[in-house]
Short mmCIF file of C-alpha atoms and ligand atoms in Angstrom, two decimals:
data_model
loop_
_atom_site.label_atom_id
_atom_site.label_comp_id
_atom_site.label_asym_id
_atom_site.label_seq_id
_atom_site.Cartn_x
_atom_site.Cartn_y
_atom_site.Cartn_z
CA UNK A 1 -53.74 -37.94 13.72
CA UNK A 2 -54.92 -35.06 11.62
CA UNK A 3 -57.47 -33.13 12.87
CA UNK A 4 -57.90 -30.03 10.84
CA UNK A 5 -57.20 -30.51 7.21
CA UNK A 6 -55.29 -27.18 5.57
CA UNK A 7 -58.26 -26.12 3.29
CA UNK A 8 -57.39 -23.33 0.62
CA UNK A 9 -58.58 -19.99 1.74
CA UNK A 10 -61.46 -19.44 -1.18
CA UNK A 11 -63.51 -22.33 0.20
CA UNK A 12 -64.16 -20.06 3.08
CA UNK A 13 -65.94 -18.05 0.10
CA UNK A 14 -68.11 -20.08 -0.95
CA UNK A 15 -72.23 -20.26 -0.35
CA UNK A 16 -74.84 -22.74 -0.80
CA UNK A 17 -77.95 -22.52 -2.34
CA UNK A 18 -80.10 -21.51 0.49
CA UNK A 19 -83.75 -23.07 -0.96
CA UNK A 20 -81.51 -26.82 -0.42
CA UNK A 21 -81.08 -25.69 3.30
CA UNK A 22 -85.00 -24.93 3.78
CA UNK A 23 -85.78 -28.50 1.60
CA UNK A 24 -83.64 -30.45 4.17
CA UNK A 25 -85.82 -28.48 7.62
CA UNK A 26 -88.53 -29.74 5.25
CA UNK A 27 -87.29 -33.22 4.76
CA UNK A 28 -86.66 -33.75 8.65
CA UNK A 29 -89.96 -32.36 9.66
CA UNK A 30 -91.72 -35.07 7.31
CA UNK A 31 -89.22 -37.37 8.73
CA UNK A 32 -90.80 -37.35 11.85
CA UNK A 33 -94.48 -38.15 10.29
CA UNK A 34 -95.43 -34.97 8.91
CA UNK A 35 -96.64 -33.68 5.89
CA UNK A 36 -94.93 -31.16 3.87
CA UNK A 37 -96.29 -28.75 1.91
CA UNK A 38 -92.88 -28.17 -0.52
CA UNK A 39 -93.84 -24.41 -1.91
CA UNK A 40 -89.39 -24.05 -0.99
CA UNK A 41 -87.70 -25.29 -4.38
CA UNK A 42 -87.58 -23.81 -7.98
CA UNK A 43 -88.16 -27.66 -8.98
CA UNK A 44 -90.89 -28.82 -11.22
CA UNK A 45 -93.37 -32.43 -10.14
CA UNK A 46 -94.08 -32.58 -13.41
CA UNK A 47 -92.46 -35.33 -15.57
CA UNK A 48 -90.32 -34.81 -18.37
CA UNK A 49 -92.47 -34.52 -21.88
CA UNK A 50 -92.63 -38.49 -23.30
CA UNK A 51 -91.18 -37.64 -26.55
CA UNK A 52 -88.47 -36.31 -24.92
CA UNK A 53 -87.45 -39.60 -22.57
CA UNK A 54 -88.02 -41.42 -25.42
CA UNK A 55 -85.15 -39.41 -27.52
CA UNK A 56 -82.80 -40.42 -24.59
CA UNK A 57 -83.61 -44.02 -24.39
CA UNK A 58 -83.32 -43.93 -28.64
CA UNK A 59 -80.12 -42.30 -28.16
CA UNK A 60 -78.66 -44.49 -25.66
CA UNK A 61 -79.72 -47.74 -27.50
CA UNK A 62 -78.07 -46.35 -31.01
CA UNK A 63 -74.91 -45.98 -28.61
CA UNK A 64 -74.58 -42.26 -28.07
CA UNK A 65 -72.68 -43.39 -24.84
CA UNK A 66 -69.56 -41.73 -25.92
CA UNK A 67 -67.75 -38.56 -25.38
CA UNK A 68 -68.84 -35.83 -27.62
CA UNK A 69 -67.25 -32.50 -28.89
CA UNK A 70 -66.23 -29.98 -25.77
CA UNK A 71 -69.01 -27.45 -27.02
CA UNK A 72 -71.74 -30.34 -27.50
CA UNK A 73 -73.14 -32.23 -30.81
CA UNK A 74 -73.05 -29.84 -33.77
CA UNK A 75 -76.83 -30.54 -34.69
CA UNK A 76 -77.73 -29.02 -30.92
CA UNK A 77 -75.70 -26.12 -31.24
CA UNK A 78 -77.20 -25.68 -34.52
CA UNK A 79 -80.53 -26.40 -32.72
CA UNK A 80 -80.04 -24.03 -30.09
CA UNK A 81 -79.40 -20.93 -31.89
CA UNK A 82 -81.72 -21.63 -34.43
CA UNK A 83 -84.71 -21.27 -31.71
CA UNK A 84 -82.82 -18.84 -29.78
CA UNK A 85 -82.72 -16.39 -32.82
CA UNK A 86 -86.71 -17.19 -33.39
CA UNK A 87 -87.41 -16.31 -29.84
CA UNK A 88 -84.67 -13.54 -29.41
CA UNK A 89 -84.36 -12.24 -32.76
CA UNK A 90 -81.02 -12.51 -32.32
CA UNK A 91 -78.46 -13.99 -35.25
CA UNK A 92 -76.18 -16.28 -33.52
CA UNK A 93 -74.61 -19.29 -35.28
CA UNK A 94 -73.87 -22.78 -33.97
CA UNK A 95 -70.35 -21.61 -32.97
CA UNK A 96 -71.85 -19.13 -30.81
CA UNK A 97 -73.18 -22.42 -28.45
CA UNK A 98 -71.29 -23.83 -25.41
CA UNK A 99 -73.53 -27.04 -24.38
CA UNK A 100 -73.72 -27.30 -21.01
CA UNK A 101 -74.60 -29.60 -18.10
CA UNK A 102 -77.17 -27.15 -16.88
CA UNK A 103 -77.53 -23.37 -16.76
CA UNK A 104 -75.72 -22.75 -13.35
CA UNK A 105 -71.82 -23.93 -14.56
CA UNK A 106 -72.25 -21.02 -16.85
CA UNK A 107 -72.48 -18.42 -14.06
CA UNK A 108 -68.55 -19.85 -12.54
CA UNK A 109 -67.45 -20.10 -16.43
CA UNK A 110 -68.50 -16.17 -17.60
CA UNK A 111 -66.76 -15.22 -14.39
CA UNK A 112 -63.63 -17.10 -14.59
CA UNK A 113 -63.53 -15.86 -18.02
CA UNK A 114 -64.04 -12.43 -17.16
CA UNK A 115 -63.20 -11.10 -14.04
CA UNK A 116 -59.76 -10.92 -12.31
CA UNK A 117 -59.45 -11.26 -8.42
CA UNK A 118 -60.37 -7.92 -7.12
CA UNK A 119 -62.54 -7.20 -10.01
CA UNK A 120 -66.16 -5.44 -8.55
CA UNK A 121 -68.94 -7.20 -10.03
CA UNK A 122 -73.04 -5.94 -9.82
CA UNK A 123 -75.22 -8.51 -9.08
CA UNK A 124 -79.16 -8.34 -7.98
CA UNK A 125 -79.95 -8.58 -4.34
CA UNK A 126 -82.50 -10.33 -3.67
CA UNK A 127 -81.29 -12.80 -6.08
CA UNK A 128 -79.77 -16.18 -7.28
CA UNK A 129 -77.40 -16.62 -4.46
CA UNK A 130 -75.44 -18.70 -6.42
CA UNK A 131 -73.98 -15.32 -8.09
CA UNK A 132 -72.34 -13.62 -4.89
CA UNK A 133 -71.43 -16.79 -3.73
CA UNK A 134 -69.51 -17.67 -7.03
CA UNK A 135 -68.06 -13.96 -7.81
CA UNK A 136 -66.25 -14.14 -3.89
CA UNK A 137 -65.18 -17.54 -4.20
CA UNK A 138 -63.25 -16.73 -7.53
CA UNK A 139 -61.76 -13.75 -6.02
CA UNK A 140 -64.24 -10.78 -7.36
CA UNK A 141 -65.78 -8.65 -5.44
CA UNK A 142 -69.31 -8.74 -5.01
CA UNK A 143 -71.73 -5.22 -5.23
CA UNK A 144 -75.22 -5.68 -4.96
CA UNK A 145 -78.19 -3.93 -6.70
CA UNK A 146 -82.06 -4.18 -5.95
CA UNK A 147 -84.95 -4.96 -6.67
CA UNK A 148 -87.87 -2.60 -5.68
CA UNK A 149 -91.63 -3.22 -5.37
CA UNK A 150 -94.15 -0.70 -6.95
CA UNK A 151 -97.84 -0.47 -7.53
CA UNK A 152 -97.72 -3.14 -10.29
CA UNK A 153 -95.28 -5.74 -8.95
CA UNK A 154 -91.61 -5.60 -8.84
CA UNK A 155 -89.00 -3.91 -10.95
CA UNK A 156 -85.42 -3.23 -11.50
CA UNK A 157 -83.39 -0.14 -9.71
CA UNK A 158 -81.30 1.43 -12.46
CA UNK A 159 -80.51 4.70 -10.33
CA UNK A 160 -78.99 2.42 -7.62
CA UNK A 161 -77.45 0.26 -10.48
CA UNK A 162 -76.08 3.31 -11.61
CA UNK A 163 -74.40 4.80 -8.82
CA UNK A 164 -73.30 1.34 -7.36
CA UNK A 165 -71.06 1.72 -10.73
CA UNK A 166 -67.26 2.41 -9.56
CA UNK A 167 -64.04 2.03 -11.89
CA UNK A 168 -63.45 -1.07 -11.17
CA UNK A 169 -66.84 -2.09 -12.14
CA UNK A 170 -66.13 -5.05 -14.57
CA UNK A 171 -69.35 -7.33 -14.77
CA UNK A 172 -72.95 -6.96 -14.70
CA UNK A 173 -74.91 -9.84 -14.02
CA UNK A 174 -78.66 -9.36 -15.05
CA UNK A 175 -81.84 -11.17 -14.50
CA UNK A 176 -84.41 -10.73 -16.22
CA UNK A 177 -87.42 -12.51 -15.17
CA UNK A 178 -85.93 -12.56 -11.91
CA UNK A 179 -85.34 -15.00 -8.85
CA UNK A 180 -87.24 -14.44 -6.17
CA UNK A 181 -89.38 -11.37 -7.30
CA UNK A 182 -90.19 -12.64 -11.05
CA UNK A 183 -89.38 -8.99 -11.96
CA UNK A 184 -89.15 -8.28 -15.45
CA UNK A 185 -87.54 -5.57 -17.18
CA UNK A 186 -89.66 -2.64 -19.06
CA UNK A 187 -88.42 -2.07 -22.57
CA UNK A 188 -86.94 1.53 -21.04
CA UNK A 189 -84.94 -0.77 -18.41
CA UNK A 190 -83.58 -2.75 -20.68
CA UNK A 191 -82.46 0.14 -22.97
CA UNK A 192 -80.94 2.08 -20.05
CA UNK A 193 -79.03 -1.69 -18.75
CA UNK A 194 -77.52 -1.90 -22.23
CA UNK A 195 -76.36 2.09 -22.15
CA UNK A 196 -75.05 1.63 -18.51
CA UNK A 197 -72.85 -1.79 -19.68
CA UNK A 198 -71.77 0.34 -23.21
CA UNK A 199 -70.78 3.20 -21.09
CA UNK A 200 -69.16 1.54 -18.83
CA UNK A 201 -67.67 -0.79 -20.88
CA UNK A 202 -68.88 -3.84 -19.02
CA UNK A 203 -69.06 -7.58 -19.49
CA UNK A 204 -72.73 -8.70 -19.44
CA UNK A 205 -74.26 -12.13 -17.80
CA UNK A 206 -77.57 -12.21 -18.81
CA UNK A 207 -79.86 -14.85 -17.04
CA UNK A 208 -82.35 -16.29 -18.67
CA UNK A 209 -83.52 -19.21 -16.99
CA UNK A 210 -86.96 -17.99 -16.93
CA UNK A 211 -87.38 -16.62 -20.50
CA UNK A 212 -90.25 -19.46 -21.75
CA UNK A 213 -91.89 -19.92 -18.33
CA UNK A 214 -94.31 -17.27 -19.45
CA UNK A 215 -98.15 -17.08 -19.15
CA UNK A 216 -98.56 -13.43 -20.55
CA UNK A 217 -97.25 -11.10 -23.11
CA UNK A 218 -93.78 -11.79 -24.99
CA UNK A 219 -90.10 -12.26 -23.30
CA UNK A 220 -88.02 -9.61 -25.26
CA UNK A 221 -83.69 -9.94 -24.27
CA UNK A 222 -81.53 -7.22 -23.26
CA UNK A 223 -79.06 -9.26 -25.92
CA UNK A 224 -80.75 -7.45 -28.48
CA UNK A 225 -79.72 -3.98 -27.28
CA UNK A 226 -77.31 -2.04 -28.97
CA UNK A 227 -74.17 -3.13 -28.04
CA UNK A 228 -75.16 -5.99 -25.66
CA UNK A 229 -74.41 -8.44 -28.47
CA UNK A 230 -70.88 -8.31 -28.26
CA UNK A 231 -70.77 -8.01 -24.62
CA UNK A 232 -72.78 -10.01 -23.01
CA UNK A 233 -72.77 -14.16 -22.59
CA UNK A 234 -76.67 -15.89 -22.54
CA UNK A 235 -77.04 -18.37 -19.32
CA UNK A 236 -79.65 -20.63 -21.42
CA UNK A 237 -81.49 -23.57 -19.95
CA UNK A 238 -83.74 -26.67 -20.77
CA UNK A 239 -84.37 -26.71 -17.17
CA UNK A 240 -87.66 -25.09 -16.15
CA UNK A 241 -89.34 -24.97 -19.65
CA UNK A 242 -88.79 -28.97 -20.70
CA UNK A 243 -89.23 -30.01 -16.94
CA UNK A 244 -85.49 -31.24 -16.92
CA UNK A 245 -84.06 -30.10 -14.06
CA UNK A 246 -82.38 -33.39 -13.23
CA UNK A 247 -81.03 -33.92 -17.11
CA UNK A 248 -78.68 -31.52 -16.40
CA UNK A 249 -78.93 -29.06 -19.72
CA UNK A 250 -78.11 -25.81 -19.93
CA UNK A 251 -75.81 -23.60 -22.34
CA UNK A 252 -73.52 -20.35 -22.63
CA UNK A 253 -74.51 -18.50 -26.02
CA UNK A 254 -72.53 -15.62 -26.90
CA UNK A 255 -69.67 -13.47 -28.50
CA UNK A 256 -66.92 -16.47 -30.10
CA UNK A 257 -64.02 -14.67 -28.24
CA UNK A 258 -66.18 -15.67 -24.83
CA UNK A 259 -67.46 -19.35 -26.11
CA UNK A 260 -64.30 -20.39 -27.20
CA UNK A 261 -62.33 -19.61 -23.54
CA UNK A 262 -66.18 -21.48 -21.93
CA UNK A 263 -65.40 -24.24 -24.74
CA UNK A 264 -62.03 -24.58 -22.40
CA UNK A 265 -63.66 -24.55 -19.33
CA UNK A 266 -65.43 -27.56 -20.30
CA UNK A 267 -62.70 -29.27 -21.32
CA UNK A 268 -60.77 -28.63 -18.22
CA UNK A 269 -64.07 -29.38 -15.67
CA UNK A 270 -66.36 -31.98 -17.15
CA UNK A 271 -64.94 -32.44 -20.70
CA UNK A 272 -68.46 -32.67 -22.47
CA UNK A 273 -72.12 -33.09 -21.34
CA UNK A 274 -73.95 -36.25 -21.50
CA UNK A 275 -74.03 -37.37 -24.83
CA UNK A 276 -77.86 -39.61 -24.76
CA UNK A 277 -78.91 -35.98 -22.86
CA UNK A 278 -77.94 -34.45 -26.14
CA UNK A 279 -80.28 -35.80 -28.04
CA UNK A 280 -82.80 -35.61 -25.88
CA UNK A 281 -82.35 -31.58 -25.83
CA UNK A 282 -82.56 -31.78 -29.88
CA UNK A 283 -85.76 -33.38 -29.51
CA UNK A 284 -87.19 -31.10 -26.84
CA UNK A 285 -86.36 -28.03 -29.64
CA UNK A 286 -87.51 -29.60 -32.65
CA UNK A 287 -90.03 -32.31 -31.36
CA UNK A 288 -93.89 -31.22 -31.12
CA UNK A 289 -94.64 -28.67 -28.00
CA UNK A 290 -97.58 -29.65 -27.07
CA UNK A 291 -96.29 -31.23 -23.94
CA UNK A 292 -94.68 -28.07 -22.83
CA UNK A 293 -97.56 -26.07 -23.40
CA UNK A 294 -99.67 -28.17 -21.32
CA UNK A 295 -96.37 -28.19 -18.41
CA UNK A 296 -97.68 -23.37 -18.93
CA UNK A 297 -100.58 -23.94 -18.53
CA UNK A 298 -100.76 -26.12 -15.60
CA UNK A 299 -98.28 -23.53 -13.89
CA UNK A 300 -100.47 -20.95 -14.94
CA UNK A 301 -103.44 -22.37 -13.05
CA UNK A 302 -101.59 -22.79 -9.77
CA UNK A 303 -99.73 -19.64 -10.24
CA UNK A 304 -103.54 -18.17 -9.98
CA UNK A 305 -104.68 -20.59 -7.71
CA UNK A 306 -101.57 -19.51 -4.98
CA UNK A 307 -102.43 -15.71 -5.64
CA UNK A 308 -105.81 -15.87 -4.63
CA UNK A 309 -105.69 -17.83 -1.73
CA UNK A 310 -102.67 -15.54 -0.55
CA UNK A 311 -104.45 -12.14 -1.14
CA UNK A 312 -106.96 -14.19 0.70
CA UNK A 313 -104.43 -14.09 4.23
CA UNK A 314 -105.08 -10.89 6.22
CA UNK A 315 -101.24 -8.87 5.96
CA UNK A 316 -100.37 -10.66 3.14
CA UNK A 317 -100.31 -9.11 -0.69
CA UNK A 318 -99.20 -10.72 -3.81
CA UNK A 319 -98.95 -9.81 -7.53
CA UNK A 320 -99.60 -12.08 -10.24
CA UNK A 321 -96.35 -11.91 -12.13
CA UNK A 322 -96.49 -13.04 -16.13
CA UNK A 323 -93.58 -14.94 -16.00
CA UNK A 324 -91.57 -17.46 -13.76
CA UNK A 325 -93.07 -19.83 -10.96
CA UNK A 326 -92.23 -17.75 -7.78
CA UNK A 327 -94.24 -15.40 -6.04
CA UNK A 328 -92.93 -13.49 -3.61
CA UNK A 329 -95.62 -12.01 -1.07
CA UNK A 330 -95.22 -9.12 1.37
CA UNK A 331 -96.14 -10.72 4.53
CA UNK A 332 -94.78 -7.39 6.73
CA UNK A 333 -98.14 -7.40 8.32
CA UNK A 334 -99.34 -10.70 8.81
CA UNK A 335 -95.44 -11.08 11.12
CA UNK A 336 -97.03 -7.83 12.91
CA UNK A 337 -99.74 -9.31 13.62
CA UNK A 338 -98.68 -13.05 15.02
CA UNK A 339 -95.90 -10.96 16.65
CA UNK A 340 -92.51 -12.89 14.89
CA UNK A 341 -89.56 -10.41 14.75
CA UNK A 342 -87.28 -12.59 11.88
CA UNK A 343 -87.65 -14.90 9.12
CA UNK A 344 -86.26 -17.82 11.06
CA UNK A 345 -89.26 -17.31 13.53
CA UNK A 346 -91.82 -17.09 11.24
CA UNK A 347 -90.32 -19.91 9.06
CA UNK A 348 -90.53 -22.32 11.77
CA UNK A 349 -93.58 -22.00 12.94
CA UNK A 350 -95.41 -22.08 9.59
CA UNK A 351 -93.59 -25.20 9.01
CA UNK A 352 -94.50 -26.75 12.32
CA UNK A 353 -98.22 -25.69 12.14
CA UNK A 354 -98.85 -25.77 9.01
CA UNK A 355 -96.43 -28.01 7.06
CA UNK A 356 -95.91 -25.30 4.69
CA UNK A 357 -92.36 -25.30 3.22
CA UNK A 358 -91.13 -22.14 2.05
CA UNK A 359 -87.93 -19.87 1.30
CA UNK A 360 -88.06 -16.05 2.87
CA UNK A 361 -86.10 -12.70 1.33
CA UNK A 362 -82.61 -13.43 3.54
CA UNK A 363 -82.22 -17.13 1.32
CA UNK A 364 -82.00 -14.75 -1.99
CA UNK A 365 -78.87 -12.42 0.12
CA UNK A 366 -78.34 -10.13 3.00
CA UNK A 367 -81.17 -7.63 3.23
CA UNK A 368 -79.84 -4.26 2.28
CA UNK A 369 -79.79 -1.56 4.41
CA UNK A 370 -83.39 0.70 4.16
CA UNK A 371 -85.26 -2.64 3.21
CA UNK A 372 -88.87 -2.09 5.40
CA UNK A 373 -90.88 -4.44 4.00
CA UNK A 374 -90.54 -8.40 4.63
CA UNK A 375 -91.28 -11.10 2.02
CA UNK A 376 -91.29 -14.80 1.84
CA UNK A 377 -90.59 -16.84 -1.98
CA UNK A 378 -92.97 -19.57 -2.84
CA UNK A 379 -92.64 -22.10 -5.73
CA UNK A 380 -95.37 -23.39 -6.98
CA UNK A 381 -93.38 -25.55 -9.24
CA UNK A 382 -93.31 -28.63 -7.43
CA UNK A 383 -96.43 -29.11 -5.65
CA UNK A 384 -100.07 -30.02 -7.11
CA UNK A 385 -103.15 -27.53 -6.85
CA UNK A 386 -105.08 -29.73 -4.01
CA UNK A 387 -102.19 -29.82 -2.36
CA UNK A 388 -101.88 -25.87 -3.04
CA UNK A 389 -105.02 -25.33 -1.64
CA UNK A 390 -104.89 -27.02 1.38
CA UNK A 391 -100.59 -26.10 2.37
CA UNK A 392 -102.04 -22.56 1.59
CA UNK A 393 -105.27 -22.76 3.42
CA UNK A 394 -103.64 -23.73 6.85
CA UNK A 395 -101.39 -20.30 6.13
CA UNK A 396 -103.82 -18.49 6.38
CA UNK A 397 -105.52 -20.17 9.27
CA UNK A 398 -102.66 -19.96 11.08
CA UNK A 399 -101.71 -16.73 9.67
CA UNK A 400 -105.14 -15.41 10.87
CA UNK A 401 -105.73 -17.21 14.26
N1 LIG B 501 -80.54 -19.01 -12.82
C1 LIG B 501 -81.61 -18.84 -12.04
C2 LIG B 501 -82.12 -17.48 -11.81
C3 LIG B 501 -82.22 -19.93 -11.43
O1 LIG B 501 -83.28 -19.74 -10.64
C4 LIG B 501 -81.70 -21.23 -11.66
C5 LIG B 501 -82.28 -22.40 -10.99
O2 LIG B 501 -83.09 -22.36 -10.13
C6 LIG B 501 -80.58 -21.35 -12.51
C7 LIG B 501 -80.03 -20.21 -13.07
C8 LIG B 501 -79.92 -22.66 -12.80
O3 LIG B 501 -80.75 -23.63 -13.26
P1 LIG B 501 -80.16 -24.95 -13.95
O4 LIG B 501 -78.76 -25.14 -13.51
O5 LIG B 501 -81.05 -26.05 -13.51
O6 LIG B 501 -80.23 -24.70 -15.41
#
């Protein structure tokens, strides 16, 4: 009888995404007859927009049930970069589109196209964990750069960027509109990014997922830096914006040289993304947007909702980030105060007292050497404001007792 199967040596490599590990504590505690205040996941309760179901089910009846091109349907691509060069002012073309079946396959696909084993690769910290876990399991090697907190919320390191740069530097992945923090480059950031990857000659993965879950101001893209153009690949998504996380819809936008090897990848891995989804996505770009305005401004009003009530909790502070829909509180003092020495501690008994649900700093990477301050992540993606209010009242109840 075999006991131990002979696994191959990268699988030892590979992470998880931590939030899933926190949803299934979650799951178990409701399990036994609690209830669960979910604040752990980046996923949305809020229904896909009508017009866009309806596409699908149109498209499905008509019989678009078949495989389609590698790269998607030509009218998506077309689609796509049309209202990615609106929102980016950017001037890609249809060929510069690899359809996807969601954002995250693009982060395994840049890097296999990329980076050779041994290959160093900067990646944020806190962050995605899905990047270190993906750059180790394909044989790079993974170099982490921070995210620091200031007076007005959080913001990109470029001095540490900078000298974590070595000459075997390779790949940069960026961020912006960030993963746990919902940090946001400044227009000097971006500009001094874009000089960094130039200089260094480096291959760019710029993350977008958050670019149109925005309350405030504009989303401007490093893409549109001198230079970045032809260096960096675009991880877009229909995720967060259309409420689609389950569709599965994401694409790789970028230089041909890069979409064409991606264009492969597909082939190779899934051969084409759902063709009915397809559709769907066309609709969600061209159909009316009043449905996704009304998915803002609902995340808006718990996004304010959440940052009151937490700057309500004595040792807690929060900023009100313009984008995203994490926030990602400095709770250093309120764990002083109720006496818990590590995340795990404090994670468990919020959950057990409160049925509050929610991810902490070490689920976004190891904490880096220097790092004083502790912070927990919550989503308020997937949970309702009364809800809200009463998960985040018992916080600070418990928090305060
Ligand atoms: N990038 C970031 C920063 C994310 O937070 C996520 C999802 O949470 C993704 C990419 C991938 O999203 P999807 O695969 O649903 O497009």
């Amino acid at each position: 009888m075999v006991t131990h199967l002979r696994l191959a040596n990268r699988v030892a490599r590979l992470g998880v995404e931590t939030a899933f590990v926190v949803a299934s504590k979650a799951a178990a505690f409701e399990a036994e007859g609690n209830t669960v205040y979910p604040f752990h996941l980046g996923d949305l309760n809020l229904t896909t927009p009508e017009n866009i179901i309806d596409a699908a089910y149109a498209a499905l009846r008509k019989g678009k049930t078949g495989y389609t091109p590698n790269t998607g349907i030509p009218q998506l691509r077309e689609m796509l970069a049309y209202d990615f060069n609106k929102s980016r002012g950017t001037n890609f073309g249809p060929e510069n589109v690899a359809i996807q079946p969601g954002g995250k396959p693009v982060i395994s696909k840049f890097l296999l196209t990329v980076m050779n084993p041994g290959d160093e690769v900067l990646y944020p910290n806190p962050g995605f964990p899905i990047y270190e876990s993906q750059i180790a399991f394909h044989g790079g090697i993974p170099v982490a750069y921070t995210i620091v907190q200031n007076d007005d919320g959080f913001t990109f390191d470029i001095e540490g960027l900078k000298k974590s740069i070595t000459d075997k530097t390779r790949v940069l992945i960026v961020n912006d509109l960030h993963n746990p923090t919902s940090a946001e480059c400044s227009e000097a950031d971006r500009k001094a990014i874009a000089e960094l990857a130039v200089a260094h000659n480096l291959l760019v993965l710029i993350d977008e997922a958050y670019f149109d879950v925005r309350y405030e101001g504009v989303s401007s893209s490093i893409v549109t830096e001198p230079g970045m153009r032809e260096r960096s690949v675009v991880l877009y998504t229909f995720s967060k914006k259309f409420a689609m996380t389950g569709w599965r819809l994401g694409a790789a936008i970028g230089p041909l040289e890069l979409i064409e090897v991606i264009g492969k990848l597909n082939v190779n891995d899934e051969s084409c993304t759902n063709h009915f989804v397809q559709y769907a996505a066309l609709e969600a770009l061209e159909g009316d947007q009043k449905a996704v305005r009304l998915i803002l401004a609902r995340l808006q009003k718990r996004r304010d909702l959440c940052v009151d009530i937490l700057n309500d909790i004595r040792g807690v502070h929060c900023f009100r980030p313009n984008a995203t829909f994490y926030l990602y509180p400095d709770v250093t003092v309120a764990m002083e105060n109720k006496g818990f020495q590590t995340y795990d501690e404090l994670l468990d008994a919020v959950l057990r007292n409160t049925g509050v649900s929610m991810c902490a700093r070490e689920h976004f990477g190891t904490p880096l050497s220097g790092e004083l301050r502790k912070h927990v992540r919550l989503a308020y993606s997937g949970i309702g404001r009364k809800d809200i209010e009463t998960g985040l009242m018992r916080l600070k109840y418990f928090l305060e007792a």
